[in-house]
mmCIF file of C-alpha atoms in Angstrom:
data_model
loop_
_atom_site.group_PDB
_atom_site.id
_atom_site.type_symbol
_atom_site.label_atom_id
_atom_site.label_comp_id
_atom_site.label_asym_id
_atom_site.label_seq_id
_atom_site.Cartn_x
_atom_site.Cartn_y
_atom_site.Cartn_z
ATOM 1 C CA MET A 1 -20.639 -16.816 -11.689
ATOM 2 C CA ALA A 2 -20.418 -16.932 -15.487
ATOM 3 C CA ARG A 3 -17.060 -16.825 -17.187
ATOM 4 C CA ALA A 4 -15.569 -13.339 -17.571
ATOM 5 C CA GLY A 5 -16.239 -11.628 -20.870
ATOM 6 C CA ALA A 6 -13.764 -9.808 -23.108
ATOM 7 C CA ILE A 7 -14.169 -6.462 -21.346
ATOM 8 C CA VAL A 8 -13.431 -7.930 -17.920
ATOM 9 C CA THR A 9 -10.475 -9.888 -19.234
ATOM 10 C CA GLN A 10 -8.990 -6.800 -20.862
ATOM 11 C CA ILE A 11 -9.478 -4.619 -17.772
ATOM 12 C CA GLN A 12 -7.924 -7.258 -15.545
ATOM 13 C CA ALA A 13 -4.953 -7.671 -17.889
ATOM 14 C CA GLU A 14 -4.295 -3.919 -17.995
ATOM 15 C CA LEU A 15 -4.541 -3.604 -14.226
ATOM 16 C CA GLN A 16 -2.250 -6.560 -13.659
ATOM 17 C CA ALA A 17 0.283 -5.032 -16.047
ATOM 18 C CA ALA A 18 0.204 -1.745 -14.122
ATOM 19 C CA ALA A 19 0.752 -3.362 -10.701
ATOM 20 C CA ASP A 20 3.345 -1.666 -8.496
ATOM 21 C CA PRO A 21 4.559 -3.619 -5.431
ATOM 22 C CA GLN A 22 5.682 -0.475 -3.590
ATOM 23 C CA ILE A 23 2.304 1.200 -3.972
ATOM 24 C CA ALA A 24 0.649 -2.100 -3.013
ATOM 25 C CA ALA A 25 2.597 -2.246 0.246
ATOM 26 C CA HIS A 26 1.647 1.350 1.066
ATOM 27 C CA SER A 27 -2.014 0.737 0.212
ATOM 28 C CA ALA A 28 -2.167 -2.355 2.428
ATOM 29 C CA GLY A 29 -1.055 -0.246 5.371
ATOM 30 C CA PHE A 30 -3.226 2.759 4.497
ATOM 31 C CA PHE A 31 -6.378 0.645 4.180
ATOM 32 C CA GLN A 32 -5.508 -1.469 7.231
ATOM 33 C CA ALA A 33 -5.263 -4.741 5.303
ATOM 34 C CA VAL A 34 -3.619 -6.345 8.318
ATOM 35 C CA PRO A 35 -4.886 -8.832 10.913
ATOM 36 C CA GLY A 36 -7.427 -7.032 13.051
ATOM 37 C CA GLY A 37 -7.668 -4.082 10.657
ATOM 38 C CA TYR A 38 -10.883 -3.057 8.955
ATOM 39 C CA GLY A 39 -9.380 -4.106 5.603
ATOM 40 C CA ALA A 40 -8.017 -7.422 6.826
ATOM 41 C CA ARG A 41 -7.397 -9.985 4.066
ATOM 42 C CA ASP A 42 -7.752 -7.422 1.275
ATOM 43 C CA GLN A 43 -5.167 -7.644 -1.498
ATOM 44 C CA PHE A 44 -3.677 -4.793 -3.503
ATOM 45 C CA LEU A 45 -2.067 -4.628 -6.928
ATOM 46 C CA GLY A 46 -0.699 -1.165 -6.208
ATOM 47 C CA ILE A 47 -2.582 1.117 -8.639
ATOM 48 C CA ARG A 48 -3.797 4.643 -7.961
ATOM 49 C CA VAL A 49 -7.465 5.440 -8.622
ATOM 50 C CA PRO A 50 -6.803 7.847 -11.536
ATOM 51 C CA LEU A 51 -5.112 5.006 -13.425
ATOM 52 C CA VAL A 52 -8.015 2.654 -12.670
ATOM 53 C CA ARG A 53 -10.334 5.294 -14.127
ATOM 54 C CA ARG A 54 -8.212 5.513 -17.267
ATOM 55 C CA VAL A 55 -8.251 1.742 -17.706
ATOM 56 C CA ILE A 56 -12.055 1.521 -17.567
ATOM 57 C CA GLY A 57 -12.577 4.688 -19.622
ATOM 58 C CA PRO A 58 -12.777 3.028 -23.065
ATOM 59 C CA HIS A 59 -15.324 0.504 -21.762
ATOM 60 C CA LYS A 60 -17.873 2.823 -20.136
ATOM 61 C CA LYS A 61 -20.195 2.875 -23.146
ATOM 62 C CA THR A 62 -20.112 -0.856 -23.891
ATOM 63 C CA ALA A 63 -19.777 -2.542 -20.486
ATOM 64 C CA GLN A 64 -22.768 -4.293 -18.945
ATOM 65 C CA VAL A 65 -23.789 -4.747 -15.333
ATOM 66 C CA THR A 66 -22.487 -8.317 -15.414
ATOM 67 C CA ASP A 67 -19.021 -7.017 -16.312
ATOM 68 C CA ALA A 68 -19.017 -4.741 -13.291
ATOM 69 C CA THR A 69 -20.284 -7.398 -10.899
ATOM 70 C CA HIS A 70 -17.682 -9.867 -12.130
ATOM 71 C CA LEU A 71 -14.987 -7.358 -11.217
ATOM 72 C CA LEU A 72 -16.622 -6.817 -7.823
ATOM 73 C CA HIS A 73 -15.930 -10.456 -6.982
ATOM 74 C CA SER A 74 -12.190 -10.093 -7.492
ATOM 75 C CA ALA A 75 -9.814 -10.589 -4.568
ATOM 76 C CA TRP A 76 -7.891 -7.529 -5.803
ATOM 77 C CA HIS A 77 -8.976 -4.203 -4.363
ATOM 78 C CA GLU A 78 -8.265 -2.266 -7.556
ATOM 79 C CA GLU A 79 -10.352 -4.647 -9.643
ATOM 80 C CA ARG A 80 -13.257 -4.122 -7.254
ATOM 81 C CA MET A 81 -12.654 -0.383 -7.629
ATOM 82 C CA ALA A 82 -12.923 -0.845 -11.397
ATOM 83 C CA GLY A 83 -16.203 -2.675 -10.785
ATOM 84 C CA VAL A 84 -17.796 0.085 -8.711
ATOM 85 C CA LEU A 85 -16.585 2.767 -11.119
ATOM 86 C CA LEU A 86 -18.175 0.860 -13.995
ATOM 87 C CA LEU A 87 -21.423 0.649 -12.035
ATOM 88 C CA VAL A 88 -21.336 4.424 -11.568
ATOM 89 C CA ALA A 89 -20.739 4.904 -15.306
ATOM 90 C CA LEU A 90 -23.622 2.562 -16.121
ATOM 91 C CA PHE A 91 -25.929 4.374 -13.713
ATOM 92 C CA GLU A 92 -25.055 7.717 -15.255
ATOM 93 C CA ARG A 93 -26.104 6.587 -18.736
ATOM 94 C CA ARG A 94 -29.535 7.994 -17.753
ATOM 95 C CA GLN A 95 -31.429 4.935 -18.967
ATOM 96 C CA PRO A 96 -34.121 4.121 -16.364
ATOM 97 C CA ASP A 97 -33.945 0.341 -16.850
ATOM 98 C CA CYS A 98 -30.170 0.399 -16.500
ATOM 99 C CA LYS A 99 -30.324 2.532 -13.355
ATOM 100 C CA GLY A 100 -32.613 0.030 -11.652
ATOM 101 C CA ALA A 101 -30.397 -2.897 -12.625
ATOM 102 C CA VAL A 102 -27.305 -1.106 -11.338
ATOM 103 C CA PHE A 103 -28.960 -0.289 -8.018
ATOM 104 C CA GLU A 104 -30.139 -3.872 -7.582
ATOM 105 C CA ALA A 105 -26.670 -5.218 -8.367
ATOM 106 C CA TYR A 106 -25.091 -2.762 -5.936
ATOM 107 C CA ILE A 107 -27.359 -3.872 -3.115
ATOM 108 C CA LYS A 108 -27.092 -7.570 -3.986
ATOM 109 C CA TYR A 109 -23.294 -7.533 -4.044
ATOM 110 C CA HIS A 110 -22.653 -4.780 -1.514
ATOM 111 C CA GLN A 111 -20.573 -7.117 0.634
ATOM 112 C CA GLN A 112 -17.921 -6.911 -2.090
ATOM 113 C CA ILE A 113 -17.868 -3.107 -1.704
ATOM 114 C CA ASN A 114 -15.893 -3.517 1.458
ATOM 115 C CA ASN A 115 -13.698 -0.534 2.071
ATOM 116 C CA TRP A 116 -14.375 3.152 2.552
ATOM 117 C CA ASP A 117 -12.866 4.284 -0.759
ATOM 118 C CA LEU A 118 -15.049 1.861 -2.730
ATOM 119 C CA ILE A 119 -18.103 3.162 -0.902
ATOM 120 C CA ASP A 120 -17.241 6.842 -1.125
ATOM 121 C CA VAL A 121 -16.921 6.859 -4.934
ATOM 122 C CA SER A 122 -20.144 4.940 -5.488
ATOM 123 C CA ALA A 123 -22.837 5.207 -2.799
ATOM 124 C CA PRO A 124 -23.483 8.949 -3.340
ATOM 125 C CA LYS A 125 -23.733 8.347 -7.090
ATOM 126 C CA ILE A 126 -25.880 5.217 -7.149
ATOM 127 C CA VAL A 127 -27.718 4.517 -3.901
ATOM 128 C CA GLY A 128 -28.461 8.147 -3.035
ATOM 129 C CA PRO A 129 -29.840 9.182 -6.455
ATOM 130 C CA TRP A 130 -31.936 6.012 -6.737
ATOM 131 C CA LEU A 131 -33.530 6.478 -3.315
ATOM 132 C CA PHE A 132 -33.952 10.245 -3.563
ATOM 133 C CA ARG A 133 -37.559 10.056 -4.736
ATOM 134 C CA ARG A 134 -38.244 6.609 -3.292
ATOM 135 C CA ASP A 135 -38.657 4.909 0.063
ATOM 136 C CA ARG A 136 -35.498 5.432 2.125
ATOM 137 C CA ASP A 137 -36.099 2.709 4.713
ATOM 138 C CA LEU A 138 -33.000 0.846 3.509
ATOM 139 C CA LEU A 139 -30.793 3.622 4.881
ATOM 140 C CA TYR A 140 -32.396 3.373 8.312
ATOM 141 C CA GLN A 141 -32.015 -0.404 8.300
ATOM 142 C CA TRP A 142 -28.366 -0.250 7.332
ATOM 143 C CA ILE A 143 -27.424 2.559 9.714
ATOM 144 C CA ASP A 144 -28.183 0.113 12.558
ATOM 145 C CA SER A 145 -26.233 -2.734 10.944
ATOM 146 C CA ALA A 146 -23.367 -4.533 12.658
ATOM 147 C CA SER A 147 -21.458 -4.072 9.385
ATOM 148 C CA VAL A 148 -19.411 -0.871 9.298
ATOM 149 C CA TRP A 149 -19.667 -0.964 5.499
ATOM 150 C CA GLN A 150 -23.456 -1.015 5.512
ATOM 151 C CA ARG A 151 -23.443 1.884 7.965
ATOM 152 C CA ARG A 152 -21.007 3.840 5.805
ATOM 153 C CA ILE A 153 -23.049 3.159 2.642
ATOM 154 C CA ALA A 154 -26.140 4.538 4.391
ATOM 155 C CA ILE A 155 -24.300 7.715 5.377
ATOM 156 C CA LEU A 156 -22.596 8.270 2.021
ATOM 157 C CA ALA A 157 -25.791 7.535 0.098
ATOM 158 C CA ALA A 158 -27.496 10.382 1.959
ATOM 159 C CA PHE A 159 -24.684 12.687 0.827
ATOM 160 C CA TYR A 160 -26.655 12.950 -2.412
ATOM 161 C CA PHE A 161 -29.585 14.377 -0.427
ATOM 162 C CA VAL A 162 -27.269 16.980 1.095
ATOM 163 C CA HIS A 163 -26.239 18.034 -2.406
ATOM 164 C CA GLN A 164 -29.947 18.580 -3.084
ATOM 165 C CA HIS A 165 -30.181 20.703 0.095
ATOM 166 C CA GLU A 166 -32.238 18.103 1.928
ATOM 167 C CA TYR A 167 -30.711 17.591 5.365
ATOM 168 C CA GLN A 168 -33.315 15.821 7.496
ATOM 169 C CA ASP A 169 -32.239 12.262 6.695
ATOM 170 C CA MET A 170 -28.544 12.976 7.066
ATOM 171 C CA LEU A 171 -29.053 14.697 10.401
ATOM 172 C CA ALA A 172 -31.102 11.720 11.595
ATOM 173 C CA LEU A 173 -28.438 9.245 10.439
ATOM 174 C CA CYS A 174 -25.691 11.248 12.167
ATOM 175 C CA GLU A 175 -27.709 11.441 15.379
ATOM 176 C CA ASN A 176 -28.202 7.682 15.223
ATOM 177 C CA ARG A 177 -24.418 7.172 15.195
ATOM 178 C CA LEU A 178 -23.470 9.325 18.193
ATOM 179 C CA ALA A 179 -22.538 6.186 20.122
ATOM 180 C CA ASP A 180 -20.851 4.392 17.214
ATOM 181 C CA ARG A 181 -17.442 3.021 18.150
ATOM 182 C CA HIS A 182 -15.849 2.901 14.709
ATOM 183 C CA ASP A 183 -13.510 5.684 13.639
ATOM 184 C CA LEU A 184 -14.621 5.349 10.013
ATOM 185 C CA ILE A 185 -18.149 6.253 11.052
ATOM 186 C CA HIS A 186 -16.975 9.136 13.240
ATOM 187 C CA LYS A 187 -15.123 10.535 10.222
ATOM 188 C CA ALA A 188 -18.019 9.984 7.806
ATOM 189 C CA THR A 189 -20.649 11.587 10.035
ATOM 190 C CA GLY A 190 -18.401 14.512 10.920
ATOM 191 C CA TRP A 191 -17.648 15.042 7.239
ATOM 192 C CA MET A 192 -21.346 15.027 6.377
ATOM 193 C CA LEU A 193 -22.176 17.501 9.147
ATOM 194 C CA ARG A 194 -19.417 19.764 7.816
ATOM 195 C CA GLU A 195 -20.984 19.541 4.341
ATOM 196 C CA ILE A 196 -24.347 20.555 5.779
ATOM 197 C CA GLY A 197 -22.679 23.455 7.588
ATOM 198 C CA LYS A 198 -21.096 24.686 4.351
ATOM 199 C CA ARG A 199 -24.591 24.991 2.887
ATOM 200 C CA ASP A 200 -26.591 25.963 5.975
ATOM 201 C CA GLN A 201 -24.531 26.847 9.037
ATOM 202 C CA ALA A 202 -27.640 27.273 11.176
ATOM 203 C CA GLN A 203 -28.517 23.607 10.652
ATOM 204 C CA LEU A 204 -25.048 22.531 11.789
ATOM 205 C CA GLU A 205 -25.092 24.835 14.816
ATOM 206 C CA TYR A 206 -28.495 23.539 15.904
ATOM 207 C CA PHE A 207 -27.206 19.950 15.693
ATOM 208 C CA LEU A 208 -24.116 20.895 17.688
ATOM 209 C CA LYS A 209 -26.175 22.576 20.397
ATOM 210 C CA GLN A 210 -28.213 19.404 20.742
ATOM 211 C CA HIS A 211 -25.420 16.840 20.534
ATOM 212 C CA ALA A 212 -21.881 18.280 20.780
ATOM 213 C CA ALA A 213 -21.440 17.054 24.341
ATOM 214 C CA ARG A 214 -22.078 13.464 23.219
ATOM 215 C CA MET A 215 -20.321 13.483 19.860
ATOM 216 C CA PRO A 216 -17.170 11.396 19.439
ATOM 217 C CA ARG A 217 -14.193 13.757 19.323
ATOM 218 C CA THR A 218 -13.292 12.906 15.728
ATOM 219 C CA MET A 219 -16.871 13.455 14.605
ATOM 220 C CA LEU A 220 -16.928 16.860 16.311
ATOM 221 C CA ARG A 221 -13.583 17.959 14.899
ATOM 222 C CA TYR A 222 -14.584 17.024 11.362
ATOM 223 C CA ALA A 223 -17.964 18.755 11.747
ATOM 224 C CA ILE A 224 -16.548 22.115 12.864
ATOM 225 C CA GLU A 225 -13.489 22.155 10.610
ATOM 226 C CA LYS A 226 -14.788 24.997 8.394
ATOM 227 C CA LEU A 227 -16.078 27.203 11.212
ATOM 228 C CA PRO A 228 -14.095 30.288 12.316
ATOM 229 C CA SER A 229 -11.289 29.507 14.776
ATOM 230 C CA LYS A 230 -12.993 31.122 17.777
ATOM 231 C CA GLU A 231 -16.193 29.150 17.180
ATOM 232 C CA ARG A 232 -14.239 25.909 16.834
ATOM 233 C CA GLN A 233 -12.586 26.502 20.191
ATOM 234 C CA VAL A 234 -15.949 27.081 21.857
ATOM 235 C CA TRP A 235 -17.292 23.779 20.559
ATOM 236 C CA LEU A 236 -14.121 21.904 21.458
ATOM 237 C CA GLN A 237 -14.452 23.126 25.043
ATOM 238 C CA THR A 238 -17.980 21.755 25.366
ATOM 239 C CA PRO A 239 -18.161 19.671 28.577
ATOM 240 C CA ARG A 240 -18.288 15.997 27.709
ATOM 241 C CA GLN A 241 -21.210 13.775 28.616
ATOM 242 C CA PRO A 242 -20.918 9.981 28.865
#
């Protein structure tokens, strides 16, 4: 990779100066950056996301895709967060050529977007909007991936479709993951079903009637969280199927 430019160097310097060891220790535990955890080998400076946003703020109008991708290759979690937030800012410039370049960079370097917070702030704002009026096969490829991060990107990308009141793809992706063993996918799919229910409760109830008995418990609890208490209890008492 080419040498970092002035924007990257400045962002890195400001983030390094803001590092907080106590926050870093908490973040390492919260994001399971421990042996055997989903964030194993990740490294944290100890900086909250609002501060990362403030650091990149002055550079949103001048940064280029190469600046963002350079940050994505950092070993530091917060620098990768700065990278994905810059990609979002670049995508939102509303320049068609820039949008395509951002999407291509996101897909090319998606292995660097390797924790749920990095995905959640970016996939619904880049991947979802880009694919909304295009072929969505990528989502169906990634939802079957062995990589939990590819699966989560697929789900969070389709969140954009939910915002547009299009639910078919999200419902299909959630159905695909009924047997998923990862808690991060249970939470993501349950969250997305809840979002559908907030907009169209009948759609959620139909999905529950079809699949509640097979849904992982976390997925079910997240999905029904906004329903009235009595309805939640009915769904929670659904006999379980293997």
